[in-house]
CSV table of C-alpha atoms in Angstrom, one decimal:
chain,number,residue,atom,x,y,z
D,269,UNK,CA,-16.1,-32.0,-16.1
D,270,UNK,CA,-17.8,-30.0,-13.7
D,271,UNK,CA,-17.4,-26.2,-14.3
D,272,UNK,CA,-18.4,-25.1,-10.5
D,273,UNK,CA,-16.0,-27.4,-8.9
D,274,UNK,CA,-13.4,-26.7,-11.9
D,275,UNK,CA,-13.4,-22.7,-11.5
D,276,UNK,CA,-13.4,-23.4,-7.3
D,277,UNK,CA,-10.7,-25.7,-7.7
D,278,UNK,CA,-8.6,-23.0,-9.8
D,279,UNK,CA,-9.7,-20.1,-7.3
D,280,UNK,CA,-8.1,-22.2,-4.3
D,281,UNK,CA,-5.0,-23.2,-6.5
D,282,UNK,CA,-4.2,-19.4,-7.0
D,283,UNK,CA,-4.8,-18.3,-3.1
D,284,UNK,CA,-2.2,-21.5,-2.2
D,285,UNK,CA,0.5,-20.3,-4.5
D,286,UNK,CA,-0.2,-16.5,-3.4
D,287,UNK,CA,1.1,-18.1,0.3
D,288,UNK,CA,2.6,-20.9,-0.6
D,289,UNK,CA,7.0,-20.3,0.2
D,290,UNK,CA,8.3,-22.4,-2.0
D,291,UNK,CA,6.5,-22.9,-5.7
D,292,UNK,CA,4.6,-25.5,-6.5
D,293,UNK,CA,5.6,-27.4,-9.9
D,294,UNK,CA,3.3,-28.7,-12.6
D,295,UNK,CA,2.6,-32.3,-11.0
D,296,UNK,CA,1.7,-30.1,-8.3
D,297,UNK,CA,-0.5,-28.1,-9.7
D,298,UNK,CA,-2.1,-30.1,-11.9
D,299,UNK,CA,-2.8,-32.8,-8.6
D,300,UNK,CA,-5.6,-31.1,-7.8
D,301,UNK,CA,-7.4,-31.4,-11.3
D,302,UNK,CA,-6.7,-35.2,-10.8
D,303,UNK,CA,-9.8,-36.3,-10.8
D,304,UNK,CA,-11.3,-34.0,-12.8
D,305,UNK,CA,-9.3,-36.1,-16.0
D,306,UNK,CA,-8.5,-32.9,-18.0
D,307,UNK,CA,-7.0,-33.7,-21.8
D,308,UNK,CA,-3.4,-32.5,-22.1
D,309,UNK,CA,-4.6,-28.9,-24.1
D,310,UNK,CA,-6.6,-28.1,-20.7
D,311,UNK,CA,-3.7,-29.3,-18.3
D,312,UNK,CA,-1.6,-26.8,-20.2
D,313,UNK,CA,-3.8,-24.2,-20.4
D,314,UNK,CA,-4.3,-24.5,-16.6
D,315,UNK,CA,-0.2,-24.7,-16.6
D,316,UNK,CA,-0.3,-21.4,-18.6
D,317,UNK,CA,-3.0,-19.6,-16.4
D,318,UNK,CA,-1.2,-20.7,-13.1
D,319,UNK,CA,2.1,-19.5,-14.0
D,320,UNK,CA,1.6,-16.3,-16.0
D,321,UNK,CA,2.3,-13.0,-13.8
D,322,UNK,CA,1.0,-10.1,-15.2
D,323,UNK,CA,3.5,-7.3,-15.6
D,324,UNK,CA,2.1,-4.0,-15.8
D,325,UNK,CA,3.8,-0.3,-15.5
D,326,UNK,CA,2.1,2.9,-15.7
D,327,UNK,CA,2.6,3.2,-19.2
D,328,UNK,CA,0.8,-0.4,-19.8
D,329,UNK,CA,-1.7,0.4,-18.3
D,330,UNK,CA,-2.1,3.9,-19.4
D,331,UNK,CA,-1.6,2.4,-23.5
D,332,UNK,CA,-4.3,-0.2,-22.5
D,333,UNK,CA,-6.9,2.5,-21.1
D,334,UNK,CA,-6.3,4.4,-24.6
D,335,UNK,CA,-6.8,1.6,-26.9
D,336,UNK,CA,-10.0,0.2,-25.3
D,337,UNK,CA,-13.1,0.3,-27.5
D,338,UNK,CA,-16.8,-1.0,-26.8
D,339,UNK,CA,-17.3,-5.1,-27.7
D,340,UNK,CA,-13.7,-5.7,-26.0
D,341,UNK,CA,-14.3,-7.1,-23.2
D,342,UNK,CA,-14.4,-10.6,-25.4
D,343,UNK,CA,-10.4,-10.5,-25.4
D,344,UNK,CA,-9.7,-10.0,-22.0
D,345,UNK,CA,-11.0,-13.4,-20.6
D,346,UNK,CA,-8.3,-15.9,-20.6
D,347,UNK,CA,-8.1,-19.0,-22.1
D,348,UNK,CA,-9.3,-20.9,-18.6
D,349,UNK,CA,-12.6,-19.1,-19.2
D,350,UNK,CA,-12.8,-19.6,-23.0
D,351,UNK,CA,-12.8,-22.9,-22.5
D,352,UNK,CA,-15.4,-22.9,-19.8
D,353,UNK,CA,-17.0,-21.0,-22.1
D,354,UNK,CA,-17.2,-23.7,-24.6
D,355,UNK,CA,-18.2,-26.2,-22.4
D,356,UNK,CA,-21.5,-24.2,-21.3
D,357,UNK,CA,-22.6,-25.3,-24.8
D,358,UNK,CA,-22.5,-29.0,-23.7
D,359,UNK,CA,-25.4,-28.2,-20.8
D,360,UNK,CA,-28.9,-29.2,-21.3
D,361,UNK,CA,-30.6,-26.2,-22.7
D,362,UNK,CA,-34.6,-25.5,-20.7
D,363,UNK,CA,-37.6,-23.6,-21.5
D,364,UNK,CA,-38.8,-21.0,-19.2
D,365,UNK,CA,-41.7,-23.4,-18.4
D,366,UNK,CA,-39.1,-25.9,-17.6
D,367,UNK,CA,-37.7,-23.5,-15.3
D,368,UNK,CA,-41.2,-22.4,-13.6
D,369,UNK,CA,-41.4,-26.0,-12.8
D,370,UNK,CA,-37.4,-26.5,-11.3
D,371,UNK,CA,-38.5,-23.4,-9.1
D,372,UNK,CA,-41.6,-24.8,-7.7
D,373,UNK,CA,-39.5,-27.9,-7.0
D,374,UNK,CA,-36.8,-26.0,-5.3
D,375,UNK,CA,-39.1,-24.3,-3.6
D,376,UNK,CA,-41.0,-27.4,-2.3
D,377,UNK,CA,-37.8,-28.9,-1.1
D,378,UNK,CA,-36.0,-30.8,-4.3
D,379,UNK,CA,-32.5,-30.3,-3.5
D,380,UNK,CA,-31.7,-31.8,-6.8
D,381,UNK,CA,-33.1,-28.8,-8.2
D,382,UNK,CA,-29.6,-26.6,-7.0
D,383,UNK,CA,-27.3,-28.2,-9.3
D,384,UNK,CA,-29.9,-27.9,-12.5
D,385,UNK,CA,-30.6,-24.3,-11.7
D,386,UNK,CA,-27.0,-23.5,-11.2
D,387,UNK,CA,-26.7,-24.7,-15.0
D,388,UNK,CA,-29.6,-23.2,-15.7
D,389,UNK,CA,-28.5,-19.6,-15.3
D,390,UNK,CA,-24.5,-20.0,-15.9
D,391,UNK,CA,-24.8,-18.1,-19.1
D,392,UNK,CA,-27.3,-15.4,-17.3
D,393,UNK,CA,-24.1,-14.9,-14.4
D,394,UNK,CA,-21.3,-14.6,-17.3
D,395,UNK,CA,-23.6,-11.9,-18.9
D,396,UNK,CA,-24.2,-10.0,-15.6
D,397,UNK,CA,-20.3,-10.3,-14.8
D,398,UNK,CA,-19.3,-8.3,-18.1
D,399,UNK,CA,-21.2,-5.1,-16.7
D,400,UNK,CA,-18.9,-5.4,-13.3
D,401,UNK,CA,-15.5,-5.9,-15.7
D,402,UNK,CA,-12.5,-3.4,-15.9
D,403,UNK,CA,-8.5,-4.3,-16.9
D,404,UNK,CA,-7.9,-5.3,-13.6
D,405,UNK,CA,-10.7,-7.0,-12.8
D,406,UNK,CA,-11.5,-10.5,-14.0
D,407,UNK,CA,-14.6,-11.7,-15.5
D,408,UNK,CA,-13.5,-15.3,-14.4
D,409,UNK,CA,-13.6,-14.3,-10.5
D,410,UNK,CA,-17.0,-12.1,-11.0
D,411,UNK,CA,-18.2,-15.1,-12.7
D,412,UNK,CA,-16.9,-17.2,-9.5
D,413,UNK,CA,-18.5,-14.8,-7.2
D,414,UNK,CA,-22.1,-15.2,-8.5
D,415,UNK,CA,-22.1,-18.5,-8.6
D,416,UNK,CA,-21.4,-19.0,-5.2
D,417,UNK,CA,-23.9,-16.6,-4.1
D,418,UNK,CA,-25.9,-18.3,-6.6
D,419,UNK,CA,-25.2,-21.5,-4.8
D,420,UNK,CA,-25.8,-19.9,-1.3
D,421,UNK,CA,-29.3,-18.2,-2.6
D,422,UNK,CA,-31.1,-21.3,-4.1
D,423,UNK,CA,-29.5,-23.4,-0.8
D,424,UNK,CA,-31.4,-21.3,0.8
D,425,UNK,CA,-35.3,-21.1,-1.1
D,426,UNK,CA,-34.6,-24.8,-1.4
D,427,UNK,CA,-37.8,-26.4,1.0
D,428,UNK,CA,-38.8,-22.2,1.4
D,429,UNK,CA,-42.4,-23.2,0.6
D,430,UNK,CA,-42.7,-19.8,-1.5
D,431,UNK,CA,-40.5,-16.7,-3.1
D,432,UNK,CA,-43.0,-13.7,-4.4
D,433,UNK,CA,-39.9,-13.4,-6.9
D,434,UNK,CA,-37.6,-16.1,-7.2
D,435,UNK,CA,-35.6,-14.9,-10.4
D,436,UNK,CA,-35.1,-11.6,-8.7
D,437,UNK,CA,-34.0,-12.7,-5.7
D,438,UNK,CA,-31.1,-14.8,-7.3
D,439,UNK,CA,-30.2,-11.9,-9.8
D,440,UNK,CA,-30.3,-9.8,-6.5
D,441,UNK,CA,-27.8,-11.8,-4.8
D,442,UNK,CA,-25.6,-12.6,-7.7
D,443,UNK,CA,-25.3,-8.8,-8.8
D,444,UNK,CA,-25.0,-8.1,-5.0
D,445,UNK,CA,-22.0,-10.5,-4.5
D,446,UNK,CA,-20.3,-9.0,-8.1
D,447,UNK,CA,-20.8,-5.7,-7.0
D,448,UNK,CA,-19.2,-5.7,-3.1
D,449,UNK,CA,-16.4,-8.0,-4.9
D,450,UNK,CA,-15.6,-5.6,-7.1
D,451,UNK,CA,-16.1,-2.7,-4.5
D,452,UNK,CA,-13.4,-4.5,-2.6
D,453,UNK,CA,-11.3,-4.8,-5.5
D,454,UNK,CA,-10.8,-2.1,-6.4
D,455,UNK,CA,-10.3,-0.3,-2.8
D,456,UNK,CA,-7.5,-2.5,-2.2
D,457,UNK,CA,-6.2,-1.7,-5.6
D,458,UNK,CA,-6.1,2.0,-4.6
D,459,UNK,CA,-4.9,1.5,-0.8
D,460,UNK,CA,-1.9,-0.8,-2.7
D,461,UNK,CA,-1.4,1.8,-5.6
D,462,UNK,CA,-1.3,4.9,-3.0
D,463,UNK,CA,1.0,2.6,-0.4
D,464,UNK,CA,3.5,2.4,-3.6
D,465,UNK,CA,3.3,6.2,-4.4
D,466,UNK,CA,4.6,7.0,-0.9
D,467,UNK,CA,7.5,4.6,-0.9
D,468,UNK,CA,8.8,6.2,-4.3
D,469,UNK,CA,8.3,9.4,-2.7
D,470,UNK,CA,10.3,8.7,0.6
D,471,UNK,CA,12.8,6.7,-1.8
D,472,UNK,CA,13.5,9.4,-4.0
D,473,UNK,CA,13.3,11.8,-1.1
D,474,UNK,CA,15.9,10.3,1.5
D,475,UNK,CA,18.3,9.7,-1.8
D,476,UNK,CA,18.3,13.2,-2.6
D,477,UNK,CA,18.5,14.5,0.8
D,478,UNK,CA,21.5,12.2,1.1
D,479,UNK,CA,23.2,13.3,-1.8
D,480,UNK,CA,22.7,17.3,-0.9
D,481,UNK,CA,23.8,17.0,2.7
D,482,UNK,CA,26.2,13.8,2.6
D,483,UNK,CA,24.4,11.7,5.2
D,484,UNK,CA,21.2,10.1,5.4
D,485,UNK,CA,18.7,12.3,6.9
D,486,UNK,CA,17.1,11.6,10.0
D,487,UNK,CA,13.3,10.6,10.4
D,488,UNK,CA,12.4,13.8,11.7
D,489,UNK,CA,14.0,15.6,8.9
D,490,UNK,CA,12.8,13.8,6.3
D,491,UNK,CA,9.0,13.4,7.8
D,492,UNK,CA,9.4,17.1,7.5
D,493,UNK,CA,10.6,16.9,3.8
D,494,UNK,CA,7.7,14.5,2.6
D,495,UNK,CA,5.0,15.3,5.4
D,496,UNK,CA,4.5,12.2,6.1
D,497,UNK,CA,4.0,11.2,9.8
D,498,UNK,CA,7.2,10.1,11.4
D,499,UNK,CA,5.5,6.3,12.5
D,500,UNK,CA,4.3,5.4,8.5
D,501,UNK,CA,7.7,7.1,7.6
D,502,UNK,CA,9.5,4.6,9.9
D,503,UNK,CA,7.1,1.7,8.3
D,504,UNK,CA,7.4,2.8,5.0
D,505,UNK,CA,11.2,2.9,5.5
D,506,UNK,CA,11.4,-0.5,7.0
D,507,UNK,CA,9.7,-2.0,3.5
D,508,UNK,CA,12.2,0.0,1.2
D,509,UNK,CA,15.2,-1.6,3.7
D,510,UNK,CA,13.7,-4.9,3.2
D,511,UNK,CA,12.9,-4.5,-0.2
D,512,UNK,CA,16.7,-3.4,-0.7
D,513,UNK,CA,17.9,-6.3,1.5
D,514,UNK,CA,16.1,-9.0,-0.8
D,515,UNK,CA,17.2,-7.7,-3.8
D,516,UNK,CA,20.9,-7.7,-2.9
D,517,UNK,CA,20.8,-11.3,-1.5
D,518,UNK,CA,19.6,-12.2,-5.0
C-alpha cells in the first residue's frame, strides 16, 4: 500500500465528513480505500479513526497537561499512524552514498527519483514532526504536511541542474510547512476557545439579568453588562438562539 496516497486519502475523508450533511456509513468510507485492498484489521482501524470524536472538557485537558512526562509523545499517535509506522519498515533501506547519487539524479532531471526520495526521508519527517507536537495537535497531520512540502520541494529541484544544499533545502521546507501548520493551528484553536468563552459569558449573563429583573434584558443593557460591543453581542446571541433551537428539536 502506498503510505502517501493512504495518509492523503484519510486527510480528504476527514475534511468530507467535517462538511458532509448527512454521515457517511462504513461502505462509504471505506470506498475510497478500495483500491488500496486494506485487510479487515486496517479497514477497522480506519472505521475506528473516522468515527471517534474526541471529547474533551477543561478538566480533560487540564488532567492531561498534568500527567504529561518527557518520551510520551509515543502514546498519542493513533493506531492509523502505528500502523503506518510499521509499514515504514517494509521500505528499501539506502546508504548516504545511495542518496548522494538519487540527488544528482533528481537534480539532473530523474523524475523517478521523487517517489524514492520521498521514501527515503519518511522516517527523517516523522522525527521532525514530534518537535512540532502538543495534545491537540496531531503528529499524523504534521507528518502529512511535510510530506507534501516534501513532494512540492523535490518537484521542484527535479531537472534544477544544481542545489548548493539539497538536504537543507528539503529540511527547510518540511520544518517550514510543520511550523506555519501548526502556527495556524493553534491560532484558530485560540480564536475558537476565546469565541466560546464569550458565549458562556453572555449566556450566563442575560440568564441572570433575566432572573433579577423578570425580563430579558435588552442588547444595550446587556452590551453594557458584559462590555461587549452591541453588533458581536447580537452575533454572539444569534449562535446561543440557534444553538438553543437545535437542541430542542432534538
Amino acid at each position: 500500500m502506498d503510505q502517501h496516497t493512504f495518509m492523503e486519502t484519510l486527510a480528504s475523508v476527514k475534511e468530507i465528513m467535517q462538511v458532509q450533511e448527512n454521515p457517511l456509513t462504513e461502505e462509504e468510507m471505506l470506498s475510497y480505500f478500495a483500491e488500496m485492498h486494506l485487510s479487515d484489521a486496517q479497514k477497522k482501524m480506519v472505521i475506528e479513526y473516522l468515527t471517534t470524536v474526541p471529547e474533551e472538557t477543561e478538566e480533560n485537558a487540564t488532567e492531561e497537561s498534568e500527567q504529561e512526562t518527557v518520551g510520551e509523545e509515543e502514546k498519542k499517535i493513533s493506531a492509523i499512524f502505528q500502523m503506518y509506522m510499521e509499514e515504514l519498515g517494509e521500505l528499501p533501506q539506502y546508504t548516504h552514498t545511495q542518496e548522494l547519487e538519487m540527488y544528482r539524479a533528481l537534480l539532473s532531471g530523474d523524475e523517478g527519483m521523487i517517489r524514492k526520495l520521498l521514501d527515503c526521508w519518511l522516517e527523517r519527517v516523522i522525527e521532525h514532526a514530534k518537535g512540532y507536537m502538543t495534545p491537540k495537535i496531531l503528529i499524523e497531520d504534521l507528518v502529512q504536511e511535510g510530506n507534501v512540502a516534501l513532494f512540492m520541494k523535490l518537484q521542484e529541484l527535479c531537472g534544477a541542474g544544481k542545489c548548493d544544499d539539497i538536504e537543507d533545502s528539503l529540511i527547510m521546507a518540511m520544518e517550514e510547512a510543520m511550523m506555519n501548520y501548526a502556527s495556524t493551528l493553534t491560532q484558530e484553536m485560540d480564536l475558537e476557545e476565546a469565541m466560546l468563552a464569550k458565549l458562556r459569558l453572555v449566556y450566563a449573563a442575560r440568564k441572570y439579568m433575566t432572573e433579577e429583573n423578570g425580563s430579558v434584558p435588552t442588547i444595550a443593557a446587556l452590551s453594557d453588562y458584559t462590555k461587549i460591543p452591541q453588533e458581536e453581542l447580537r452575533q454572539l446571541i444569534e449562535i446561543l438562539d440557534e444553538s438553543e433551537e437545535e437542541s430542542e428539536e432534538k
